[in-house]
Tab-separated table of C-alpha atoms in Angstrom:
chain	number	residue	atom	x	y	z
A	1	MET	CA	23.817	107.284	21.423
A	2	ASN	CA	24.978	110.310	19.423
A	3	SER	CA	25.663	113.707	20.971
A	4	LYS	CA	22.369	115.140	19.746
A	5	THR	CA	20.394	112.336	21.373
A	6	HIS	CA	22.456	112.653	24.549
A	7	HIS	CA	21.695	116.379	24.759
A	8	ALA	CA	17.973	115.825	24.214
A	9	MET	CA	17.818	113.231	26.948
A	10	THR	CA	19.734	115.353	29.426
A	11	ARG	CA	17.619	118.426	28.717
A	12	ARG	CA	14.554	117.058	30.477
A	13	GLY	CA	16.237	114.792	32.963
A	14	PHE	CA	15.687	111.661	30.883
A	15	LEU	CA	19.309	110.630	31.069
A	16	ALA	CA	19.247	111.196	34.806
A	17	ALA	CA	16.118	109.188	35.315
A	18	THR	CA	16.704	106.324	32.979
A	19	MET	CA	20.334	105.573	33.531
A	20	VAL	CA	19.252	103.963	36.398
A	21	GLY	CA	15.490	107.063	36.627
A	22	ALA	CA	2.658	112.269	71.456
A	23	ALA	CA	-0.766	110.664	72.009
A	24	ALA	CA	-1.683	108.347	69.233
A	25	LEU	CA	-3.103	110.325	66.327
A	26	SER	CA	-5.066	108.801	63.490
A	27	VAL	CA	-4.930	111.061	60.449
A	28	PRO	CA	-6.900	110.318	57.260
A	29	LEU	CA	-4.795	110.649	54.136
A	30	GLY	CA	-6.791	113.589	52.875
A	31	SER	CA	-5.804	115.698	55.877
A	32	THR	CA	-2.122	114.774	55.894
A	33	ALA	CA	-1.355	114.886	52.200
A	34	LYS	CA	-3.507	117.660	50.813
A	35	ALA	CA	-2.599	119.176	47.497
A	36	GLY	CA	0.995	120.238	47.790
A	37	GLY	CA	1.333	118.668	51.210
A	38	ALA	CA	1.130	122.118	52.784
A	39	ALA	CA	0.188	122.143	56.447
A	40	THR	CA	-3.073	123.850	57.327
A	41	ALA	CA	-1.349	125.571	60.253
A	42	PRO	CA	1.539	128.035	59.902
A	43	ALA	CA	4.927	126.560	59.055
A	44	THR	CA	6.279	124.603	61.990
A	45	SER	CA	9.039	122.221	62.878
A	46	ALA	CA	6.671	120.131	64.973
A	47	ILE	CA	6.792	116.361	64.590
A	48	ARG	CA	3.292	114.882	64.603
A	49	PRO	CA	2.406	111.222	65.131
A	50	PHE	CA	0.724	109.653	62.118
A	51	SER	CA	-1.235	106.546	61.242
A	52	PHE	CA	-3.113	105.580	58.107
A	53	HIS	CA	-6.505	103.938	57.747
A	54	ALA	CA	-7.939	103.292	54.303
A	55	SER	CA	-11.674	103.727	54.070
A	56	ASN	CA	-13.840	100.723	53.300
A	57	ALA	CA	-15.240	102.653	50.341
A	58	ASP	CA	-11.763	103.021	48.848
A	59	LEU	CA	-11.050	99.305	49.244
A	60	VAL	CA	-14.399	98.325	47.726
A	61	ASN	CA	-13.748	100.697	44.828
A	62	LEU	CA	-10.298	99.204	44.285
A	63	ARG	CA	-11.683	95.669	44.095
A	64	SER	CA	-14.476	96.685	41.748
A	65	ARG	CA	-12.016	98.386	39.401
A	66	ILE	CA	-9.797	95.306	39.356
A	67	LEU	CA	-12.766	93.083	38.508
A	68	ALA	CA	-13.930	95.503	35.806
A	69	THR	CA	-10.569	95.562	34.015
A	70	LYS	CA	-10.852	95.762	30.238
A	71	TRP	CA	-8.206	93.293	29.130
A	72	PRO	CA	-6.243	93.441	25.889
A	73	GLU	CA	-5.555	90.383	23.768
A	74	ARG	CA	-2.595	88.170	24.563
A	75	GLU	CA	0.861	89.241	23.426
A	76	THR	CA	1.930	87.850	20.055
A	77	VAL	CA	5.279	86.511	21.277
A	78	GLU	CA	6.254	83.709	23.656
A	79	ASP	CA	8.457	85.868	25.887
A	80	ALA	CA	8.174	89.233	27.654
A	81	SER	CA	9.705	91.309	24.881
A	82	GLN	CA	6.369	93.122	24.368
A	83	GLY	CA	5.958	93.843	28.085
A	84	VAL	CA	4.321	92.211	31.086
A	85	ASN	CA	2.537	89.082	29.931
A	86	LEU	CA	-1.265	88.896	30.014
A	87	ALA	CA	-1.171	85.654	31.998
A	88	THR	CA	0.905	87.272	34.736
A	89	MET	CA	-1.419	90.259	35.021
A	90	LYS	CA	-4.516	88.043	35.203
A	91	LYS	CA	-2.955	86.007	38.024
A	92	LEU	CA	-2.042	89.244	39.806
A	93	ALA	CA	-5.579	90.605	39.335
A	94	ASP	CA	-7.176	87.441	40.690
A	95	TYR	CA	-4.994	87.419	43.798
A	96	TRP	CA	-5.425	91.162	44.351
A	97	ALA	CA	-9.220	91.011	44.104
A	98	HIS	CA	-9.814	87.809	46.049
A	99	HIS	CA	-6.915	87.128	48.417
A	100	HIS	CA	-4.802	90.197	49.216
A	101	ASP	CA	-5.599	91.734	52.623
A	102	TRP	CA	-4.615	95.401	52.852
A	103	SER	CA	-5.856	95.616	56.439
A	104	LYS	CA	-3.078	93.265	57.521
A	105	THR	CA	-0.494	95.469	55.840
A	106	GLU	CA	-2.024	98.612	57.323
A	107	THR	CA	-1.942	97.127	60.814
A	108	GLY	CA	1.720	96.226	60.373
A	109	LEU	CA	2.600	99.707	59.148
A	110	ASN	CA	0.828	101.359	62.066
A	111	LEU	CA	2.712	99.217	64.589
A	112	TRP	CA	5.862	101.154	63.691
A	113	PRO	CA	6.232	104.758	64.951
A	114	ASN	CA	5.096	106.915	62.023
A	115	PHE	CA	5.381	110.688	61.936
A	116	ILE	CA	4.802	113.774	59.770
A	117	THR	CA	6.822	116.980	59.862
A	118	GLU	CA	6.808	120.002	57.580
A	119	ILE	CA	10.108	120.760	55.858
A	120	ASP	CA	10.532	123.492	53.270
A	121	GLY	CA	6.768	123.902	52.992
A	122	LEU	CA	6.011	120.222	52.427
A	123	ASP	CA	4.731	117.524	54.750
A	124	ILE	CA	7.310	114.746	55.014
A	125	HIS	CA	6.268	111.351	56.338
A	126	PHE	CA	8.777	109.047	58.013
A	127	ILE	CA	9.084	105.973	60.175
A	128	HIS	CA	11.450	106.420	63.126
A	129	VAL	CA	12.478	103.456	65.269
A	130	ARG	CA	15.030	103.878	68.038
A	131	SER	CA	17.079	100.884	69.132
A	132	LYS	CA	16.950	99.713	72.734
A	133	HIS	CA	20.750	99.409	72.624
A	134	ALA	CA	22.960	102.253	73.782
A	135	ASN	CA	25.221	103.897	71.207
A	136	ALA	CA	23.090	102.795	68.263
A	137	LEU	CA	24.179	104.478	65.029
A	138	PRO	CA	21.387	106.490	63.348
A	139	VAL	CA	20.777	105.691	59.671
A	140	ILE	CA	18.389	107.365	57.238
A	141	ILE	CA	17.279	104.936	54.507
A	142	THR	CA	15.660	106.165	51.292
A	143	HIS	CA	13.534	104.103	48.914
A	144	GLY	CA	13.212	104.512	45.158
A	145	TRP	CA	10.668	104.063	42.353
A	146	PRO	CA	8.558	101.989	41.985
A	147	GLY	CA	9.178	101.305	45.659
A	148	SER	CA	8.068	102.918	48.885
A	149	ILE	CA	8.616	102.564	52.615
A	150	ILE	CA	7.226	99.031	52.099
A	151	GLU	CA	10.677	98.167	50.685
A	152	GLN	CA	12.472	98.690	53.993
A	153	LEU	CA	10.047	97.223	56.541
A	154	LYS	CA	11.844	93.870	56.668
A	155	ILE	CA	15.158	95.396	57.777
A	156	ILE	CA	13.845	97.563	60.641
A	157	GLY	CA	13.896	94.737	63.173
A	158	PRO	CA	17.345	93.359	62.265
A	159	LEU	CA	18.888	96.834	62.286
A	160	THR	CA	17.326	98.131	65.496
A	161	ASN	CA	17.358	94.832	67.416
A	162	PRO	CA	20.457	93.000	66.164
A	163	THR	CA	20.751	90.621	69.125
A	164	ALA	CA	17.476	89.030	68.018
A	165	HIS	CA	18.690	88.725	64.424
A	166	GLY	CA	22.174	87.216	64.488
A	167	GLY	CA	24.101	90.330	65.480
A	168	THR	CA	25.530	91.985	68.552
A	169	GLU	CA	24.744	95.186	70.442
A	170	THR	CA	27.517	96.951	68.532
A	171	ASP	CA	25.541	96.372	65.317
A	172	ALA	CA	22.550	98.437	66.487
A	173	PHE	CA	21.041	101.286	64.439
A	174	ASP	CA	18.352	103.861	65.023
A	175	VAL	CA	16.358	103.766	61.785
A	176	VAL	CA	14.704	106.655	59.932
A	177	ILE	CA	12.768	105.803	56.752
A	178	PRO	CA	11.162	108.806	55.011
A	179	SER	CA	8.698	108.735	52.127
A	180	LEU	CA	9.981	110.725	49.155
A	181	PRO	CA	7.980	113.867	48.290
A	182	GLY	CA	5.039	112.855	46.118
A	183	TYR	CA	5.268	109.259	47.292
A	184	GLY	CA	3.147	107.410	49.832
A	185	PHE	CA	2.187	109.486	52.843
A	186	SER	CA	4.424	112.505	52.142
A	187	GLY	CA	2.950	115.636	50.637
A	188	LYS	CA	2.685	116.198	46.890
A	189	PRO	CA	4.603	119.239	45.640
A	190	THR	CA	2.414	121.815	43.877
A	191	ALA	CA	5.346	123.644	42.297
A	192	THR	CA	8.536	122.568	40.591
A	193	GLY	CA	11.881	122.199	42.286
A	194	TRP	CA	11.698	119.027	44.363
A	195	ASP	CA	14.703	117.334	42.768
A	196	PRO	CA	17.157	114.958	44.506
A	197	GLN	CA	19.300	117.866	45.693
A	198	ARG	CA	16.360	119.549	47.431
A	199	ILE	CA	15.253	116.242	48.934
A	200	ALA	CA	18.794	115.717	50.231
A	201	ARG	CA	18.656	119.089	51.984
A	202	ALA	CA	15.296	118.135	53.491
A	203	TRP	CA	16.731	114.842	54.775
A	204	VAL	CA	19.635	116.702	56.407
A	205	GLU	CA	17.114	118.945	58.136
A	206	LEU	CA	15.065	115.926	59.201
A	207	MET	CA	18.062	114.307	60.890
A	208	ARG	CA	18.928	117.610	62.584
A	209	ARG	CA	15.342	117.956	63.753
A	210	LEU	CA	15.451	114.463	65.236
A	211	GLY	CA	18.501	115.461	67.233
A	212	TYR	CA	21.101	113.361	65.489
A	213	ALA	CA	24.549	114.963	65.501
A	214	ARG	CA	26.238	111.913	63.942
A	215	TYR	CA	24.616	109.551	61.440
A	216	VAL	CA	24.908	107.590	58.180
A	217	ALA	CA	22.688	107.273	55.103
A	218	GLN	CA	21.674	104.460	52.735
A	219	GLY	CA	19.693	104.112	49.526
A	220	GLY	CA	19.146	102.502	46.156
A	221	ASP	CA	17.493	103.798	42.969
A	222	TRP	CA	16.283	107.348	43.763
A	223	GLY	CA	17.426	106.553	47.289
A	224	ASN	CA	20.976	106.389	45.968
A	225	ALA	CA	20.595	109.684	44.112
A	226	VAL	CA	19.355	111.425	47.266
A	227	THR	CA	21.948	109.749	49.500
A	228	GLU	CA	24.806	110.744	47.198
A	229	GLN	CA	23.564	114.324	47.132
A	230	MET	CA	23.563	114.308	50.937
A	231	ALA	CA	27.191	113.163	50.820
A	232	LEU	CA	28.084	115.986	48.425
A	233	LEU	CA	26.531	118.503	50.844
A	234	LYS	CA	28.869	117.210	53.574
A	235	PRO	CA	26.512	118.264	56.363
A	236	ALA	CA	27.822	118.252	59.890
A	237	GLY	CA	27.071	114.825	61.281
A	238	LEU	CA	26.940	112.690	58.129
A	239	ILE	CA	29.924	110.359	58.433
A	240	GLY	CA	29.349	107.872	55.596
A	241	ILE	CA	26.914	106.336	53.137
A	242	HIS	CA	25.990	102.955	51.697
A	243	THR	CA	24.376	102.187	48.362
A	244	ASN	CA	23.049	99.106	46.617
A	245	MET	CA	22.711	100.935	43.278
A	246	PRO	CA	25.942	102.906	42.905
A	247	ALA	CA	26.894	105.472	40.274
A	248	THR	CA	30.167	104.136	38.897
A	249	ILE	CA	30.175	104.094	35.070
A	250	PRO	CA	33.460	105.530	33.754
A	251	ASP	CA	33.231	108.085	30.952
A	252	GLU	CA	35.057	105.814	28.515
A	253	ILE	CA	32.469	103.101	29.123
A	254	ALA	CA	29.496	105.463	28.961
A	255	LYS	CA	30.588	106.626	25.500
A	256	THR	CA	30.101	103.117	24.111
A	257	LEU	CA	26.548	102.680	25.390
A	258	PRO	CA	24.095	101.515	24.331
A	259	ASP	CA	25.109	100.298	20.865
A	260	GLY	CA	28.757	99.468	21.430
A	261	PRO	CA	30.849	97.737	20.591
A	262	ALA	CA	32.143	97.063	24.057
A	263	PRO	CA	35.698	98.291	24.628
A	264	ASP	CA	38.347	95.688	23.904
A	265	GLY	CA	39.943	93.777	26.750
A	266	LEU	CA	37.337	94.308	29.441
A	267	PRO	CA	37.696	91.908	32.391
A	268	ALA	CA	34.809	89.483	32.824
A	269	ASP	CA	32.998	91.481	35.516
A	270	GLU	CA	33.242	94.730	33.542
A	271	LEU	CA	32.021	93.053	30.344
A	272	TYR	CA	29.088	91.552	32.272
A	273	ALA	CA	28.175	95.010	33.585
A	274	TRP	CA	28.531	96.499	30.089
A	275	LYS	CA	26.148	93.908	28.648
A	276	GLN	CA	23.626	94.553	31.432
A	277	LEU	CA	23.729	98.291	30.757
A	278	SER	CA	23.530	97.903	26.996
A	279	PHE	CA	20.434	95.732	27.312
A	280	PHE	CA	18.793	98.096	29.786
A	281	TYR	CA	19.447	101.192	27.700
A	282	LYS	CA	17.970	99.492	24.637
A	283	HIS	CA	14.991	97.716	26.175
A	284	GLY	CA	14.261	99.014	29.658
A	285	LEU	CA	13.771	102.759	29.295
A	286	GLY	CA	10.266	103.204	27.877
A	287	TYR	CA	8.550	103.844	31.199
A	288	ALA	CA	11.252	106.247	32.314
A	289	GLN	CA	11.172	108.257	29.093
A	290	GLU	CA	7.470	108.916	29.554
A	291	MET	CA	7.843	109.910	33.222
A	292	ALA	CA	10.839	112.121	32.509
A	293	ASN	CA	9.158	113.956	29.664
A	294	ARG	CA	5.379	113.809	30.220
A	295	PRO	CA	4.499	112.573	33.737
A	296	GLN	CA	1.170	114.394	33.716
A	297	THR	CA	0.023	112.303	30.762
A	298	LEU	CA	-0.118	109.164	32.904
A	299	TYR	CA	-3.772	109.619	33.912
A	300	ALA	CA	-4.452	105.950	33.215
A	301	LEU	CA	-2.261	104.966	36.158
A	302	THR	CA	-4.544	106.841	38.560
A	303	ASP	CA	-7.701	105.404	36.973
A	304	SER	CA	-6.840	101.730	36.503
A	305	PRO	CA	-5.237	99.611	39.245
A	306	ILE	CA	-4.187	97.001	36.699
A	307	GLY	CA	-2.657	99.701	34.510
A	308	LEU	CA	-0.731	100.968	37.542
A	309	ALA	CA	0.414	97.468	38.472
A	310	ALA	CA	1.650	96.627	34.980
A	311	TRP	CA	3.550	99.917	34.760
A	312	MET	CA	5.250	99.251	38.089
A	313	LEU	CA	6.106	95.626	37.281
A	314	ASP	CA	7.930	96.586	34.091
A	315	HIS	CA	10.645	98.604	35.853
A	316	ASP	CA	13.455	96.265	34.798
A	317	ASP	CA	13.553	92.833	33.206
A	318	ARG	CA	14.990	90.884	36.111
A	319	SER	CA	12.564	92.291	38.658
A	320	ARG	CA	9.683	91.628	36.278
A	321	ASP	CA	10.894	88.066	35.727
A	322	LEU	CA	11.135	87.521	39.484
A	323	ILE	CA	7.597	88.843	40.003
A	324	THR	CA	6.329	86.658	37.155
A	325	ARG	CA	7.792	83.598	38.856
A	326	VAL	CA	6.175	84.632	42.137
A	327	PHE	CA	2.710	84.774	40.572
A	328	ASP	CA	3.453	81.414	38.942
A	329	GLY	CA	3.855	80.004	42.461
A	330	ALA	CA	7.620	80.128	42.978
A	331	HIS	CA	9.109	80.961	46.364
A	332	GLU	CA	11.370	83.968	45.867
A	333	GLY	CA	12.631	86.864	47.967
A	334	LEU	CA	9.283	88.581	47.389
A	335	THR	CA	5.785	87.205	47.930
A	336	ARG	CA	2.574	88.036	46.082
A	337	ASP	CA	1.472	90.015	49.143
A	338	ASP	CA	4.754	91.961	49.223
A	339	ILE	CA	4.244	93.034	45.634
A	340	LEU	CA	0.600	93.972	46.079
A	341	ASP	CA	1.232	95.778	49.382
A	342	ASN	CA	3.480	98.206	47.517
A	343	ILE	CA	1.144	98.683	44.547
A	344	THR	CA	-1.855	99.157	46.845
A	345	LEU	CA	-0.013	101.876	48.768
A	346	TYR	CA	0.492	103.794	45.518
A	347	TRP	CA	-3.176	103.290	44.627
A	348	LEU	CA	-4.649	104.355	47.970
A	349	THR	CA	-2.430	107.444	48.189
A	350	ASN	CA	-2.985	108.318	44.508
A	351	THR	CA	0.712	108.927	43.980
A	352	ALA	CA	1.357	107.403	40.550
A	353	VAL	CA	1.685	110.766	38.791
A	354	SER	CA	3.146	112.747	41.700
A	355	SER	CA	5.905	110.133	42.111
A	356	ALA	CA	6.616	110.086	38.382
A	357	ARG	CA	7.405	113.803	38.463
A	358	LEU	CA	10.699	113.085	40.218
A	359	TYR	CA	11.945	111.785	36.860
A	360	TRP	CA	10.940	115.103	35.288
A	361	GLU	CA	12.575	117.110	38.079
A	362	SER	CA	15.958	115.403	38.136
A	363	LYS	CA	18.748	116.602	35.884
A	364	LEU	CA	21.347	114.196	37.271
A	365	ALA	CA	23.176	111.705	35.116
A	366	PHE	CA	22.126	108.797	37.258
A	367	PHE	CA	25.079	106.421	36.922
A	368	GLN	CA	27.822	109.027	36.431
A	369	PRO	CA	30.305	109.235	39.365
A	370	LYS	CA	29.686	112.369	41.423
A	371	GLY	CA	33.040	112.831	43.196
A	372	ILE	CA	31.946	111.775	46.665
A	373	GLU	CA	34.663	112.087	49.296
A	374	LEU	CA	32.909	110.632	52.342
A	375	PRO	CA	33.376	106.965	53.269
A	376	VAL	CA	31.201	104.779	51.048
A	377	GLY	CA	30.056	101.166	51.161
A	378	VAL	CA	28.790	99.422	48.031
A	379	SER	CA	26.846	96.194	47.729
A	380	ALA	CA	26.706	94.843	44.161
A	381	PHE	CA	23.720	92.565	43.631
A	382	PRO	CA	23.754	90.283	40.547
A	383	ASP	CA	20.233	91.099	39.337
A	384	GLU	CA	20.445	94.867	39.733
A	385	ILE	CA	20.170	96.944	36.552
A	386	TYR	CA	23.925	96.541	36.447
A	387	THR	CA	26.313	94.842	38.842
A	388	ALA	CA	28.960	97.461	39.544
A	389	PRO	CA	32.461	95.974	39.129
A	390	GLU	CA	34.895	96.605	41.957
A	391	SER	CA	37.313	98.335	39.583
A	392	TRP	CA	34.724	100.929	38.517
A	393	THR	CA	33.542	101.296	42.118
A	394	ARG	CA	36.998	102.098	43.506
A	395	LYS	CA	37.499	104.792	40.865
A	396	ALA	CA	34.071	106.311	41.550
A	397	TYR	CA	34.428	106.297	45.342
A	398	PRO	CA	38.029	107.015	46.385
A	399	ASN	CA	37.086	106.574	50.052
A	400	LEU	CA	35.542	103.129	49.566
A	401	VAL	CA	35.369	101.345	52.924
A	402	HIS	CA	33.391	98.292	51.840
A	403	TYR	CA	32.653	96.482	48.582
A	404	ASN	CA	30.946	93.144	48.213
A	405	ARG	CA	29.543	91.266	45.258
A	406	LEU	CA	26.502	89.376	46.537
A	407	PRO	CA	25.388	85.914	45.373
A	408	LYS	CA	21.693	86.758	45.104
A	409	GLY	CA	19.323	89.710	44.915
A	410	GLY	CA	18.230	92.460	42.591
A	411	HIS	CA	16.853	95.958	42.430
A	412	PHE	CA	14.818	95.842	45.657
A	413	ALA	CA	17.606	94.631	47.924
A	414	ALA	CA	16.073	95.399	51.330
A	415	TRP	CA	12.795	93.853	50.205
A	416	GLU	CA	14.164	90.784	48.417
A	417	GLN	CA	17.197	89.959	50.550
A	418	PRO	CA	16.793	91.698	53.941
A	419	ARG	CA	19.322	89.474	55.722
A	420	LEU	CA	22.031	90.121	53.154
A	421	LEU	CA	21.459	93.874	53.082
A	422	THR	CA	21.425	94.016	56.883
A	423	GLU	CA	24.799	92.270	56.955
A	424	GLU	CA	26.109	94.695	54.335
A	425	LEU	CA	25.120	97.733	56.407
A	426	ARG	CA	26.711	96.244	59.508
A	427	ALA	CA	29.940	95.571	57.604
A	428	THR	CA	30.043	99.000	55.947
A	429	PHE	CA	29.542	101.068	59.071
A	430	HIS	CA	31.381	98.894	61.604
A	431	THR	CA	34.597	100.889	61.297
A	432	LEU	CA	32.764	104.250	61.391
A	433	ARG	CA	31.049	103.796	64.743
């Protein structure tokens, strides 16, 4: 990548995005996430209970659109080098139209305490589950793209009720899981400016509003970007962070990407990470370039459920390969229903384009170390976009309190490997309690 290309990418946030990138209240989506997410009442710090119920008409329309898909011809190669294979998408479409049950997912979501509160003029949705154990440590966990709060549902129980999931009372967390602006049940910004830094400030306000004077934060993908920005703010109360997608690439390594050659004498783990990054920069950035430069052009994603699904599946090669195996019948960390739960949430909330704008908004160099001084825990999963070597990680986070290279798992750690990620959070924050 020459300096001219680097400048062009950074100018519109492409480098940032791609180098990744009360009583029960039932509220219809239209009334909780109106254009811009602005509350109909004057600005308030009130926290309102929330639940979601998709209309039967919307579900019938979704199924009819899936069945009416206009399919292209099969790819002309025997691998996935041209994108998500036709056979995979047809298996996904068949299961989505005939077997997937959104009502089951919706019921599960509504069993958790869901809330909406207005912050900085925007409605922010979040799940908030308090542990029954005294002295539980509050944690705010942020999802990424193409994820959602669906990513973290499997870790709520183990974190809040550790004694039922192989832990002790001293492992207990209160859990806060917000939906990013423009994603899921949060409001959709109607003006520019909702970048990771602004979201970080909103998350700090959310934790203050919930009454937490001492807490930790966790995230991957955009969740890492927001969590790191929280750490840079050093708000009163934030005592440490954990990430499963850290920003650790040294400048001397970044200069050789994507075309190389790799620097001489790299240890095996650093060379492995270099090769992962080189491949991703060459082959995995098409979706991110479009979202970073022209998110509004993605009208097809709001009109075609299969178009939306294919776009989301092609986030990175290893996640796509995992999902392909799942629809071929393999038993993996994710199930077919897991995958379609997440895609259906995007569809029903019509957030394909509004979520993509975060790539346009961000000007961060995603994997560049940010100079974080707070205690940090890092979990390096082998099938992440890159598996951060311990040597790079210690340079990037001088106050590293935990590092572990995991045997299994990829980009959606909480979703794919909830037990492992739960253990990682317990280990990271044990000494900070």
